[in-house]
PDB file of C-alpha atoms and ligand atoms in Angstrom:
ATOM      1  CA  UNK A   1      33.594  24.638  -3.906  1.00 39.00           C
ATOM      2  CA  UNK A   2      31.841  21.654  -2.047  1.00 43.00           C
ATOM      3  CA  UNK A   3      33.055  18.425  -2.451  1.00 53.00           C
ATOM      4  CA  UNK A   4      29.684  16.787  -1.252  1.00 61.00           C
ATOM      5  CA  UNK A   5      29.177  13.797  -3.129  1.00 68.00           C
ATOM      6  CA  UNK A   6      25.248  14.499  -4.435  1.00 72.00           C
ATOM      7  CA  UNK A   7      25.051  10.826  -6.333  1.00 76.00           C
ATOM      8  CA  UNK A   8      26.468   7.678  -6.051  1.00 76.00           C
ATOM      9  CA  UNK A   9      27.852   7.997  -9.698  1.00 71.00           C
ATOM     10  CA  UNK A  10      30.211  11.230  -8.270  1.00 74.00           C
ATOM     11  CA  UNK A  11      32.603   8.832  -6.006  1.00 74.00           C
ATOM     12  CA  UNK A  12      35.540   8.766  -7.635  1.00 69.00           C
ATOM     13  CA  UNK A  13      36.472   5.348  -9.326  1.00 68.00           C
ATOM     14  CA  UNK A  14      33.052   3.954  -8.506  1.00 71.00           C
ATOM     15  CA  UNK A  15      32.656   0.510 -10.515  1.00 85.00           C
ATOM     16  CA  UNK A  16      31.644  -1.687  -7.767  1.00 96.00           C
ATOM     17  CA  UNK A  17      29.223  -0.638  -4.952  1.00 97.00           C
ATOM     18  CA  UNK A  18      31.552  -1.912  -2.088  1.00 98.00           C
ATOM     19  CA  UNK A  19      30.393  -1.638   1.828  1.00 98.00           C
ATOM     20  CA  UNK A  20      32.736   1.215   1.860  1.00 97.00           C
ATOM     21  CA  UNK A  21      30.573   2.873  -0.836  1.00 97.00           C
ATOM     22  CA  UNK A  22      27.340   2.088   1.045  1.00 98.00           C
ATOM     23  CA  UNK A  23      29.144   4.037   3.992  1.00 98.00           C
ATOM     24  CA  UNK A  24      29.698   6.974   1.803  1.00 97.00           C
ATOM     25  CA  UNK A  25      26.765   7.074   0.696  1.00 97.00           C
ATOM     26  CA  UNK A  26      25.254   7.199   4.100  1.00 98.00           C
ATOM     27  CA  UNK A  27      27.747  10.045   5.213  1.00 98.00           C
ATOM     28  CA  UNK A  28      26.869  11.952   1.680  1.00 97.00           C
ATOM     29  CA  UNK A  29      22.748  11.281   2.688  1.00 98.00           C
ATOM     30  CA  UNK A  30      22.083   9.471  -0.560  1.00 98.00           C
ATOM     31  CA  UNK A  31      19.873   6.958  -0.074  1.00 98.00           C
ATOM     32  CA  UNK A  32      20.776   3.238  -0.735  1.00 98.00           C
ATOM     33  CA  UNK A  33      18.051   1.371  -2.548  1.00 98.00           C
ATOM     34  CA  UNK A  34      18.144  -2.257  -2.440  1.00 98.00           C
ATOM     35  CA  UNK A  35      16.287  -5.527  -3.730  1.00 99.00           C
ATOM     36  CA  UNK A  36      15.833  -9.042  -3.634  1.00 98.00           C
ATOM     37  CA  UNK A  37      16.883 -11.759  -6.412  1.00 99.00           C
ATOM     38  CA  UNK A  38      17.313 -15.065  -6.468  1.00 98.00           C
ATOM     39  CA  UNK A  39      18.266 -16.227  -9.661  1.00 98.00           C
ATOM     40  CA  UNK A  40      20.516 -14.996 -12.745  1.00 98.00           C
ATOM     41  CA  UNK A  41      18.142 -13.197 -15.223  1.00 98.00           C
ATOM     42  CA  UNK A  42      16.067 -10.758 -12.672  1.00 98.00           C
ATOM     43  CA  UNK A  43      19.972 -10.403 -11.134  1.00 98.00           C
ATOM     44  CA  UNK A  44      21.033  -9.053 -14.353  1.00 98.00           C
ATOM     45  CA  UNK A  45      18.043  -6.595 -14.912  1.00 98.00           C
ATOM     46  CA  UNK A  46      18.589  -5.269 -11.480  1.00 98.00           C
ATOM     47  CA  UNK A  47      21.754  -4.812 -12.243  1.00 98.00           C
ATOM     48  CA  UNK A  48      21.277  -3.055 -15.586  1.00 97.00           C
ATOM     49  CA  UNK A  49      18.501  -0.414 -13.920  1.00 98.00           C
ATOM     50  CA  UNK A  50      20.892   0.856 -11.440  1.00 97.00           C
ATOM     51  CA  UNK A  51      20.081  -1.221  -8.051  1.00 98.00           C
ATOM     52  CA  UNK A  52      22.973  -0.673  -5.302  1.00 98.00           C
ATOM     53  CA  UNK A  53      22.295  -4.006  -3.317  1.00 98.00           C
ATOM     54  CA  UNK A  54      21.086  -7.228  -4.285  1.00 99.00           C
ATOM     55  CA  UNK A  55      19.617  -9.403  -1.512  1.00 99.00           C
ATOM     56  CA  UNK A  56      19.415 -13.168  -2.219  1.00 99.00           C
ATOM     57  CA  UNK A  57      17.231 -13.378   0.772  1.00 98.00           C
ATOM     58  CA  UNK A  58      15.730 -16.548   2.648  1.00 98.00           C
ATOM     59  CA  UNK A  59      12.513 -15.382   1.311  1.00 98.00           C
ATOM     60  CA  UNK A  60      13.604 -17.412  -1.668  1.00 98.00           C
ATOM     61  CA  UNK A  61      12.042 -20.247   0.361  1.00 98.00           C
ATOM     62  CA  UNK A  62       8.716 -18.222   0.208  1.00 97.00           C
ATOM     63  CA  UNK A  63       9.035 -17.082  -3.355  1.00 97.00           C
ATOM     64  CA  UNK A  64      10.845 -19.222  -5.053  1.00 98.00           C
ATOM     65  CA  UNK A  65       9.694 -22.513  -3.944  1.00 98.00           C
ATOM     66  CA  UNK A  66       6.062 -21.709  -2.288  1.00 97.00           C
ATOM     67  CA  UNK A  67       6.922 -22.631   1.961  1.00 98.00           C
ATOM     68  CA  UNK A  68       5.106 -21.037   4.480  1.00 96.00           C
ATOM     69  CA  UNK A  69       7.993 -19.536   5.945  1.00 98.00           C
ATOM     70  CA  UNK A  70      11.654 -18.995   5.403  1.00 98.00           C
ATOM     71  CA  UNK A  71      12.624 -22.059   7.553  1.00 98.00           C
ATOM     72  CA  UNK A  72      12.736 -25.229   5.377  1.00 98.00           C
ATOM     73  CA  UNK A  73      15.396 -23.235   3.180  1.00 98.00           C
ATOM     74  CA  UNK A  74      19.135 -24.980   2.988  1.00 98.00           C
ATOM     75  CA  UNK A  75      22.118 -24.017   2.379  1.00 98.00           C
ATOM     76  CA  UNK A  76      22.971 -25.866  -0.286  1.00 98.00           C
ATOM     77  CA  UNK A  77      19.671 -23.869  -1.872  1.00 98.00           C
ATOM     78  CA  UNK A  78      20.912 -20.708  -1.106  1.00 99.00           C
ATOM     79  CA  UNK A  79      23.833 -21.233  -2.620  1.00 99.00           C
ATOM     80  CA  UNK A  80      22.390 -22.352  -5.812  1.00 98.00           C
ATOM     81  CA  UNK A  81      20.263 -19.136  -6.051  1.00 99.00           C
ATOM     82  CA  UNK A  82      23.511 -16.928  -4.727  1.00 98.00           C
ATOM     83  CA  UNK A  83      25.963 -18.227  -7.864  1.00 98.00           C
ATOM     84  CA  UNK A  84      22.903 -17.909 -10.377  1.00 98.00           C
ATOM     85  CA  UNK A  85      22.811 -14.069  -8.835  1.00 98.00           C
ATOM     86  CA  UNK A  86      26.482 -13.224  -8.844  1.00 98.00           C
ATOM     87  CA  UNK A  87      26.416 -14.289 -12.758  1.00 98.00           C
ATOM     88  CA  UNK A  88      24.105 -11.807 -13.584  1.00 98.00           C
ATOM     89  CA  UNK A  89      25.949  -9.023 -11.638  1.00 98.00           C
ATOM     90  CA  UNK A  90      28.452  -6.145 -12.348  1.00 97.00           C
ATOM     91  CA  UNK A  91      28.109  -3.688 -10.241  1.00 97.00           C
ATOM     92  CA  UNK A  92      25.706  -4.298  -7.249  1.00 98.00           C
ATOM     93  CA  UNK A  93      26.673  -5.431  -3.875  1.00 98.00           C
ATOM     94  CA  UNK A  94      25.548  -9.111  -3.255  1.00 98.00           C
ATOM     95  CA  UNK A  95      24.487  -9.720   0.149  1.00 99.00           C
ATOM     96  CA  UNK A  96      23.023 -13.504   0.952  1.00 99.00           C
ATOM     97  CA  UNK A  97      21.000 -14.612   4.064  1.00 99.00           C
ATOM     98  CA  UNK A  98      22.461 -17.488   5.967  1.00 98.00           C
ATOM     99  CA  UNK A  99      19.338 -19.621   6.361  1.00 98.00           C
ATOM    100  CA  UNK A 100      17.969 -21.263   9.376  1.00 98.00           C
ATOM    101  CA  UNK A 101      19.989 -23.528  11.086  1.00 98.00           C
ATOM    102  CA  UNK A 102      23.136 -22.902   9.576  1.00 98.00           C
ATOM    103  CA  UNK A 103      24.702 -20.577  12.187  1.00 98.00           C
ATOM    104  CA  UNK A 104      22.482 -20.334  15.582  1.00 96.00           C
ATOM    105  CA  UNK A 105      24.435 -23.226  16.722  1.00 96.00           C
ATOM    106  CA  UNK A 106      28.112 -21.774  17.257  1.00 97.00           C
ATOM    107  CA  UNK A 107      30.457 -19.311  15.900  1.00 98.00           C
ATOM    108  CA  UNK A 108      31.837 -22.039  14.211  1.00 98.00           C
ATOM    109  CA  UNK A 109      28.929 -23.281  12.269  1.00 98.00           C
ATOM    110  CA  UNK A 110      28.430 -19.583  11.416  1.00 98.00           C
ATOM    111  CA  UNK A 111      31.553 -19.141  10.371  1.00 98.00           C
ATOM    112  CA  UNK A 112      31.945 -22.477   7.928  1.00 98.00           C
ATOM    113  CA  UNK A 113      28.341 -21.702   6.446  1.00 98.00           C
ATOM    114  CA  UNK A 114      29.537 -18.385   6.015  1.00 98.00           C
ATOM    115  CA  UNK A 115      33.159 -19.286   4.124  1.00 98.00           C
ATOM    116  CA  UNK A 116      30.529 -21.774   2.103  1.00 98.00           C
ATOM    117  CA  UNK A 117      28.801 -18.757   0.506  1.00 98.00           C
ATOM    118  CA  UNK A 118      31.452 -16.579  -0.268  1.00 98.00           C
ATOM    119  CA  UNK A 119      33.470 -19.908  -1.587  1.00 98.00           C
ATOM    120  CA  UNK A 120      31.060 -21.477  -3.712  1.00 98.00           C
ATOM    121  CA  UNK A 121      28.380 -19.120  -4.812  1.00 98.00           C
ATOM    122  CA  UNK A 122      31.017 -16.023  -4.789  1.00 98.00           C
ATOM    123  CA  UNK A 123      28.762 -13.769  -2.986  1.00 98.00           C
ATOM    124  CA  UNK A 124      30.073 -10.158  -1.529  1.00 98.00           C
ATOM    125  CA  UNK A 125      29.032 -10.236   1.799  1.00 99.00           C
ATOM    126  CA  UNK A 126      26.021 -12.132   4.392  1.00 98.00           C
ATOM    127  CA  UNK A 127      23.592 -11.365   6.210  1.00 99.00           C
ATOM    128  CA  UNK A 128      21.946 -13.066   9.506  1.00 98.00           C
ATOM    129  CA  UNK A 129      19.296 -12.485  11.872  1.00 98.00           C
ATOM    130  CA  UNK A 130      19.655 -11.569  15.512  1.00 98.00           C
ATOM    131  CA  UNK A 131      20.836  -8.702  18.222  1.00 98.00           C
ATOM    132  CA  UNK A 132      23.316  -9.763  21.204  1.00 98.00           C
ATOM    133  CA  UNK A 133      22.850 -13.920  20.605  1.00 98.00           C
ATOM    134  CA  UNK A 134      24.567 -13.796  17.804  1.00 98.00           C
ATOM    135  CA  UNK A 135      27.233 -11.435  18.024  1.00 98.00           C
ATOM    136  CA  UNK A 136      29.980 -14.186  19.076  1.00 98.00           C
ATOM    137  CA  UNK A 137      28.843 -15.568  15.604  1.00 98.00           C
ATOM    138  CA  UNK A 138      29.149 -11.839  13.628  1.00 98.00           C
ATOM    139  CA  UNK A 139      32.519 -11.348  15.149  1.00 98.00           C
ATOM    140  CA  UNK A 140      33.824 -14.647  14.248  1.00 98.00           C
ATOM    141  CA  UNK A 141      32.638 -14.145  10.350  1.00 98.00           C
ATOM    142  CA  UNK A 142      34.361 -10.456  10.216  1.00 98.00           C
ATOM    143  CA  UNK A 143      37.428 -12.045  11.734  1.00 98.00           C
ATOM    144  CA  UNK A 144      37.463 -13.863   8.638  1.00 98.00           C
ATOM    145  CA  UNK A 145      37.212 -11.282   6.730  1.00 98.00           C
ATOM    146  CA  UNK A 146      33.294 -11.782   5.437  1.00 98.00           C
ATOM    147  CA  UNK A 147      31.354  -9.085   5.807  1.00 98.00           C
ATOM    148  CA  UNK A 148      28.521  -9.084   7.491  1.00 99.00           C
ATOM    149  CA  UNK A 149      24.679  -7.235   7.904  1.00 99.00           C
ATOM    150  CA  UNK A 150      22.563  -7.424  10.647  1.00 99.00           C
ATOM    151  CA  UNK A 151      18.953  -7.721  10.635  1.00 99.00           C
ATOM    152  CA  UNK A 152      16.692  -6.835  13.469  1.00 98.00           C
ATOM    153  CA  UNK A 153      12.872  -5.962  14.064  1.00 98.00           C
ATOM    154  CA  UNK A 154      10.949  -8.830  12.811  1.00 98.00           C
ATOM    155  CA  UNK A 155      13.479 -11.297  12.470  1.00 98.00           C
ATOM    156  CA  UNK A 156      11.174 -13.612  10.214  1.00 98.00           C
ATOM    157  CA  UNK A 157      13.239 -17.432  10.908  1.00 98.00           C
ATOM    158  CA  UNK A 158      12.111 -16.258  14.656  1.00 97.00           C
ATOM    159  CA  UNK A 159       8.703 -16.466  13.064  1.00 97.00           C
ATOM    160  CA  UNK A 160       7.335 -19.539  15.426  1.00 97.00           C
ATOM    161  CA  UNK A 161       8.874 -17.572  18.532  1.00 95.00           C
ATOM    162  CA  UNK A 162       6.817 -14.141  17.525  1.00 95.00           C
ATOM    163  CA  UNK A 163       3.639 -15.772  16.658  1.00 96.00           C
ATOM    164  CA  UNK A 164       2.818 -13.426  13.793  1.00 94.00           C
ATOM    165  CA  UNK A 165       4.448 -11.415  11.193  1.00 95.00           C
ATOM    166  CA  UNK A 166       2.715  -7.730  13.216  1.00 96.00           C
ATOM    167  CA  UNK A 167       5.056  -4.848  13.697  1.00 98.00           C
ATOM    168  CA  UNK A 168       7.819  -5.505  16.479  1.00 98.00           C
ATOM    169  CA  UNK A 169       9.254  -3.267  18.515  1.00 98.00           C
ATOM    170  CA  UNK A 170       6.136  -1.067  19.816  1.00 98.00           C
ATOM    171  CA  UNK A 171       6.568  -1.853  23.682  1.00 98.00           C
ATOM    172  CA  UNK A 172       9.063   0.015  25.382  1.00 98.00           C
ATOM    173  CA  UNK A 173      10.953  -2.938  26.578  1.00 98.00           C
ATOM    174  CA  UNK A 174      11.374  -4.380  22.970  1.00 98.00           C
ATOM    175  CA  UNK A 175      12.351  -1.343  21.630  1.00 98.00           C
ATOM    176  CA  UNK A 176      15.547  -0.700  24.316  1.00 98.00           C
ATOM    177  CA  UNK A 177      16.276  -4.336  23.483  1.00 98.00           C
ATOM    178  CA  UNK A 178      16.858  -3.319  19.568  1.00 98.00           C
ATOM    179  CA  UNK A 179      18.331   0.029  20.323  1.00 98.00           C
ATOM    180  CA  UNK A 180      21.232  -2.090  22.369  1.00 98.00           C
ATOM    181  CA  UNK A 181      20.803  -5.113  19.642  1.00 98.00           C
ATOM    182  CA  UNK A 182      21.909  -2.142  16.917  1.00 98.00           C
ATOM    183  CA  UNK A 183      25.067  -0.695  18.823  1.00 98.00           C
ATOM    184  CA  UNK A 184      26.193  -3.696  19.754  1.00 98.00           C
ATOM    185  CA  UNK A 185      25.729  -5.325  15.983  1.00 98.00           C
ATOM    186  CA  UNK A 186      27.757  -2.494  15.311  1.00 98.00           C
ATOM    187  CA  UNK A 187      30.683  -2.322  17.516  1.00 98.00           C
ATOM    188  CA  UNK A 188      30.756  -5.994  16.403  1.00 98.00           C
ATOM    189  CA  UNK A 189      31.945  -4.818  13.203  1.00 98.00           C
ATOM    190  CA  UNK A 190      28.448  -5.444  10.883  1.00 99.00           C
ATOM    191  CA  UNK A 191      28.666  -2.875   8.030  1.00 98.00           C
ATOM    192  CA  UNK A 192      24.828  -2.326   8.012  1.00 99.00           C
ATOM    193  CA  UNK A 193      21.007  -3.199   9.891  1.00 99.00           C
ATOM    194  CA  UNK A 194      18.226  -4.360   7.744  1.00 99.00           C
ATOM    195  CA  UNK A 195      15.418  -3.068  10.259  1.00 99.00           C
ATOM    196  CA  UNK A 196      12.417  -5.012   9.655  1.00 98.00           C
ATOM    197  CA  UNK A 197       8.725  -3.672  10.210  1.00 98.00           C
ATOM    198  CA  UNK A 198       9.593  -1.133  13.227  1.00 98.00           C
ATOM    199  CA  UNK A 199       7.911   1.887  13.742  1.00 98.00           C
ATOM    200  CA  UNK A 200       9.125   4.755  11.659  1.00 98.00           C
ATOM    201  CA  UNK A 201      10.341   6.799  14.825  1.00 98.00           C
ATOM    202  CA  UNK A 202      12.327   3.730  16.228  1.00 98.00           C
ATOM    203  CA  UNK A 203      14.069   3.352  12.655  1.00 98.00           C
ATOM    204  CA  UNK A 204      15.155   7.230  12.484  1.00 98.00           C
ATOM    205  CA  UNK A 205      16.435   7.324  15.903  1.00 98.00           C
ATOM    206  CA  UNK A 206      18.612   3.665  15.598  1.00 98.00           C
ATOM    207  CA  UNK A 207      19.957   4.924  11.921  1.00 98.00           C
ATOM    208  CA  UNK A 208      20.501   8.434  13.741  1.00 98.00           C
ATOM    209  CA  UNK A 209      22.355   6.631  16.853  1.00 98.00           C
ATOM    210  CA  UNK A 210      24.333   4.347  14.651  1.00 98.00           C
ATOM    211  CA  UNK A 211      27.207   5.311  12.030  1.00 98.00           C
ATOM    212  CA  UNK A 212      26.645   2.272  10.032  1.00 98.00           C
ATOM    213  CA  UNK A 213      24.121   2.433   7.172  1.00 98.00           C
ATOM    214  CA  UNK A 214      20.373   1.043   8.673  1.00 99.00           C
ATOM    215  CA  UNK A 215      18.136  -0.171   5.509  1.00 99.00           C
ATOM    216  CA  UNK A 216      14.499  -0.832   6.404  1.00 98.00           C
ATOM    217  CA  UNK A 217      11.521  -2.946   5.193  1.00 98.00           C
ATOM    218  CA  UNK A 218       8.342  -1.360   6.688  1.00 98.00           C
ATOM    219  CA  UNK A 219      10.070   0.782   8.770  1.00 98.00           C
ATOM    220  CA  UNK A 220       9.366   4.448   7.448  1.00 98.00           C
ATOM    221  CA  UNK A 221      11.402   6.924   5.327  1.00 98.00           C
ATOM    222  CA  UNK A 222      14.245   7.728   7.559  1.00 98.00           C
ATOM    223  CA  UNK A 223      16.621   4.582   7.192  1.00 98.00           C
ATOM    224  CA  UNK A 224      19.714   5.263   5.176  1.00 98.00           C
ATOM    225  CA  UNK A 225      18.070   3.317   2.677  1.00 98.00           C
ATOM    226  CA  UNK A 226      15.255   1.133   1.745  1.00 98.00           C
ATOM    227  CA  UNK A 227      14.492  -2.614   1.175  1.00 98.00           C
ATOM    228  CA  UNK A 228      11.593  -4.496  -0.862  1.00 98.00           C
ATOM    229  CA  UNK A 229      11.513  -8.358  -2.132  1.00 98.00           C
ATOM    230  CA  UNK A 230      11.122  -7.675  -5.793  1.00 98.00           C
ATOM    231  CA  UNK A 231       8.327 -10.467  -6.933  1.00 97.00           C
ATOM    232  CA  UNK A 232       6.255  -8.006  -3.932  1.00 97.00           C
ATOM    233  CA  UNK A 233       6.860  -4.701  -5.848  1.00 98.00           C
ATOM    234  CA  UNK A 234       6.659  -5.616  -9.000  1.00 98.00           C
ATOM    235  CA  UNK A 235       3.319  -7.116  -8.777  1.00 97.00           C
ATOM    236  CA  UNK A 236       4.347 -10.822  -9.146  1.00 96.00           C
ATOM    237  CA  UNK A 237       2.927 -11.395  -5.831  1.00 87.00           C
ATOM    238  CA  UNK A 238      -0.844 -10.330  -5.373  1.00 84.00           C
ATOM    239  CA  UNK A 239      -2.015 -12.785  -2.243  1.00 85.00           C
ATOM    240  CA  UNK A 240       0.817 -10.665  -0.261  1.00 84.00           C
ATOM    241  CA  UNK A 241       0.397  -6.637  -0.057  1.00 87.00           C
ATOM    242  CA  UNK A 242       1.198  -5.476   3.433  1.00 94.00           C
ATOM    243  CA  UNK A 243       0.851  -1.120   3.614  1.00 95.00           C
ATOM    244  CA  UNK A 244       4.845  -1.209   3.561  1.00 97.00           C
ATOM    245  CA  UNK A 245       4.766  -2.762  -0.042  1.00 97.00           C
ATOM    246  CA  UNK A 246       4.896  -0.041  -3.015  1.00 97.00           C
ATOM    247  CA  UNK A 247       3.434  -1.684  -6.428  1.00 97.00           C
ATOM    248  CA  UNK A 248       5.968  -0.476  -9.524  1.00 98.00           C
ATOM    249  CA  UNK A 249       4.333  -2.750 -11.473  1.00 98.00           C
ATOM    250  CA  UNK A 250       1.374  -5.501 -12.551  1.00 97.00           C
ATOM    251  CA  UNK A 251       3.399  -8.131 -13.597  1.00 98.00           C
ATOM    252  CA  UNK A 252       1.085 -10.459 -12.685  1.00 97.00           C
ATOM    253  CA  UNK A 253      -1.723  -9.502 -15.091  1.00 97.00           C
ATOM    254  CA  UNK A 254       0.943  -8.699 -17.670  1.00 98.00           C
ATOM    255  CA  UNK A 255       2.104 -12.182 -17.234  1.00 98.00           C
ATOM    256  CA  UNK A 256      -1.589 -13.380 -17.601  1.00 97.00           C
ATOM    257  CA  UNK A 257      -2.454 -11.359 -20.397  1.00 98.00           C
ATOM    258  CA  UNK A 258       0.673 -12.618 -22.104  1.00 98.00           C
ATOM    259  CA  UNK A 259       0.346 -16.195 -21.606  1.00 98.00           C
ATOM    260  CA  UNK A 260      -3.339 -15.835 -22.749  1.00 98.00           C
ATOM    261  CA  UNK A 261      -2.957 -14.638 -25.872  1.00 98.00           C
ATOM    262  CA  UNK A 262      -0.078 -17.444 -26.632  1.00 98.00           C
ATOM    263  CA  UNK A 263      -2.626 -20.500 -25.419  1.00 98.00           C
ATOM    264  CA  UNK A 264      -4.955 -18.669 -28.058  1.00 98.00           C
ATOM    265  CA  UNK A 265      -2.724 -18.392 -30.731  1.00 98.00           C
ATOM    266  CA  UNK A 266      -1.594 -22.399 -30.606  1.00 98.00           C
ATOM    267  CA  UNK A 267      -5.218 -23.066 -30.281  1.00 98.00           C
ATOM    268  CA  UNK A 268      -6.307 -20.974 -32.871  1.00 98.00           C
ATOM    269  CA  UNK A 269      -3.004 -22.291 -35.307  1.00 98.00           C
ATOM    270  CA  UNK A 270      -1.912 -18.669 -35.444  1.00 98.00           C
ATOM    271  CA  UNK A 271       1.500 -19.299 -33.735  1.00 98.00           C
ATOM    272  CA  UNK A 272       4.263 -20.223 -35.396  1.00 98.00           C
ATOM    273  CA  UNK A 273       3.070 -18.440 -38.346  1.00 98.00           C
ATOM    274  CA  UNK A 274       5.765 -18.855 -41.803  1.00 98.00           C
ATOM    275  CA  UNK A 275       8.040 -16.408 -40.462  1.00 98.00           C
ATOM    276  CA  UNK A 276       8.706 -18.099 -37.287  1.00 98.00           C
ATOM    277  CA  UNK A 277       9.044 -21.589 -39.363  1.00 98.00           C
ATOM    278  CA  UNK A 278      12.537 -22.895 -40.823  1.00 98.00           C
TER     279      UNK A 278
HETATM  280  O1  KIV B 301      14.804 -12.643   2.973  1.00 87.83           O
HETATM  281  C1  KIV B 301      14.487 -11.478   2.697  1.00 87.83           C
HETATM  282  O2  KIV B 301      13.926 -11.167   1.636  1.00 87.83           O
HETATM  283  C2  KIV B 301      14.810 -10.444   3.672  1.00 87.83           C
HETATM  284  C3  KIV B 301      14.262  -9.072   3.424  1.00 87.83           C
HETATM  285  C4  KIV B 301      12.832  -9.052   3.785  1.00 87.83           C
HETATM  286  C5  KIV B 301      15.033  -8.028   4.135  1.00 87.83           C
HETATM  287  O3  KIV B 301      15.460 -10.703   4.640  1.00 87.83           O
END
């Protein structure tokens, strides 16, 4: 009888999604699905509908606070957001960006911003930007014991380097540049690639070249698993729909609706009515 592991609920013991587990489940084929969150309540109903990885992602900066871009984030921010996350967590993997500034210096600034988030917010694992430059840096962090995902394609704190936010990787030259960028984020030790906004036959062949797990974010169906800032999918965020972005649901007009009828009901003295009153 087969012993192929057909869902991530068959591995034995599972409580925890773990790296290892992400591993398996890239060895079994199943795919990994994975969100953002940035603060305690969305963290727990991630949690709660089955999510494997939880990314308290830099594009809390966007999101969460309204910035152009995911530079002006701190560290001290992402921290905040990270604990709020890990409260509302039992079984996901938290992964948290290191923000802008906080490791491109040395591997020693990595590595302290790194110890930082694990220390104070109690996060599983972090994630930085970057092919060969920062390797020194992902090596260092492992070393300690932190473990670490890459993230290549369109790098987004690059942003002011790029230009624009338009699919990376479609020239030749930029494409051997990530294949190399992937093997060499994985000999260095990274337990997964978040491959941003690639073209789809770029993805397959780097997550079919590399043993380690590849998740992608507009970069087609064959990466071991997917990516998607949550406020994007479920509808919380209408000025931003790229083709990549799948709408789940309308929050938005939900939201609307809801918030509607409530400014008509205290205007109209139908809220609280006797039943709502001590
Ligand atoms: O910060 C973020 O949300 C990310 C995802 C887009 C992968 O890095």
């Amino acid at each position: 009888m087969s012993t192929r592991i057909k869902s991530v609920d068959d591995i034995p013991g599972l409580r925890r999604i773990t790296t290892q587990t992400l591993q398996e489940m890239k060895v079994s084929g199943i795919k990994i699905a994975m969100l953002t969150a940035y603060d305690f309540t969305s963290a727990r109903l991630l949690d709660a509908a089955g999510i494997d990885v939880l990314l308290v992602g830099d594009s809390a900066s966007n999101v969460m606070a309204g910035h152009e871009t995911t530079l002006p984030i701190t560290l001290d921010q992402m921290i905040y957001h990270a604990s709020s996350v890990v409260r509302g967590v039992s079984r996901a993997l938290v992964v948290v960006d290191l923000p802008f500034g906080s490791y491109q210096g040395n591997p020693k600034e990595a590595l302290a911003s790194a110890i930082r988030v694990m220390k104070e917010a109690g996060a599983h694992a972090i994630k930085l930007e970057g092919g060969a430059a920062v390797v020194p840096s992902v090596e260092r962090i492992i070393e300690a014991g932190i473990p670490v995902l890459g993230h290549l394609g369109l790098t987004p704190q690059s942003i002011y380097r790029f230009g624009t936010y338009q699919v990376r990787a479609r020239e030749e030259e930029e494409a051997d540049q990530l294949r190399l960028d992937a093997r060499l984020l994985e000999r260095a030790g990274c337990f997964g690639i978040v491959l941003e906004k690639i073209p789809a036959a770029l993805a397959k062949e780097v997550s079919e070249s590399v043993e380690i797990p590849t998740l992608g974010i507009g970069a087609g169906p064959h990466c071991d698993g997917q990516v998607l800032v949550t406020h994007d999918m479920l509808g919380l965020n209408t000025d931003f729909s790229p083709r990549f972005v799948r709408r789940y649901a309308n929050l938005d007009t939900t939201i609307q609706e809801a918030v509607q009828a409530y400014v008509g009901d205290v205007r109209g003295r139908r809220f609280p009515n006797p039943e709502e009153s001590y």
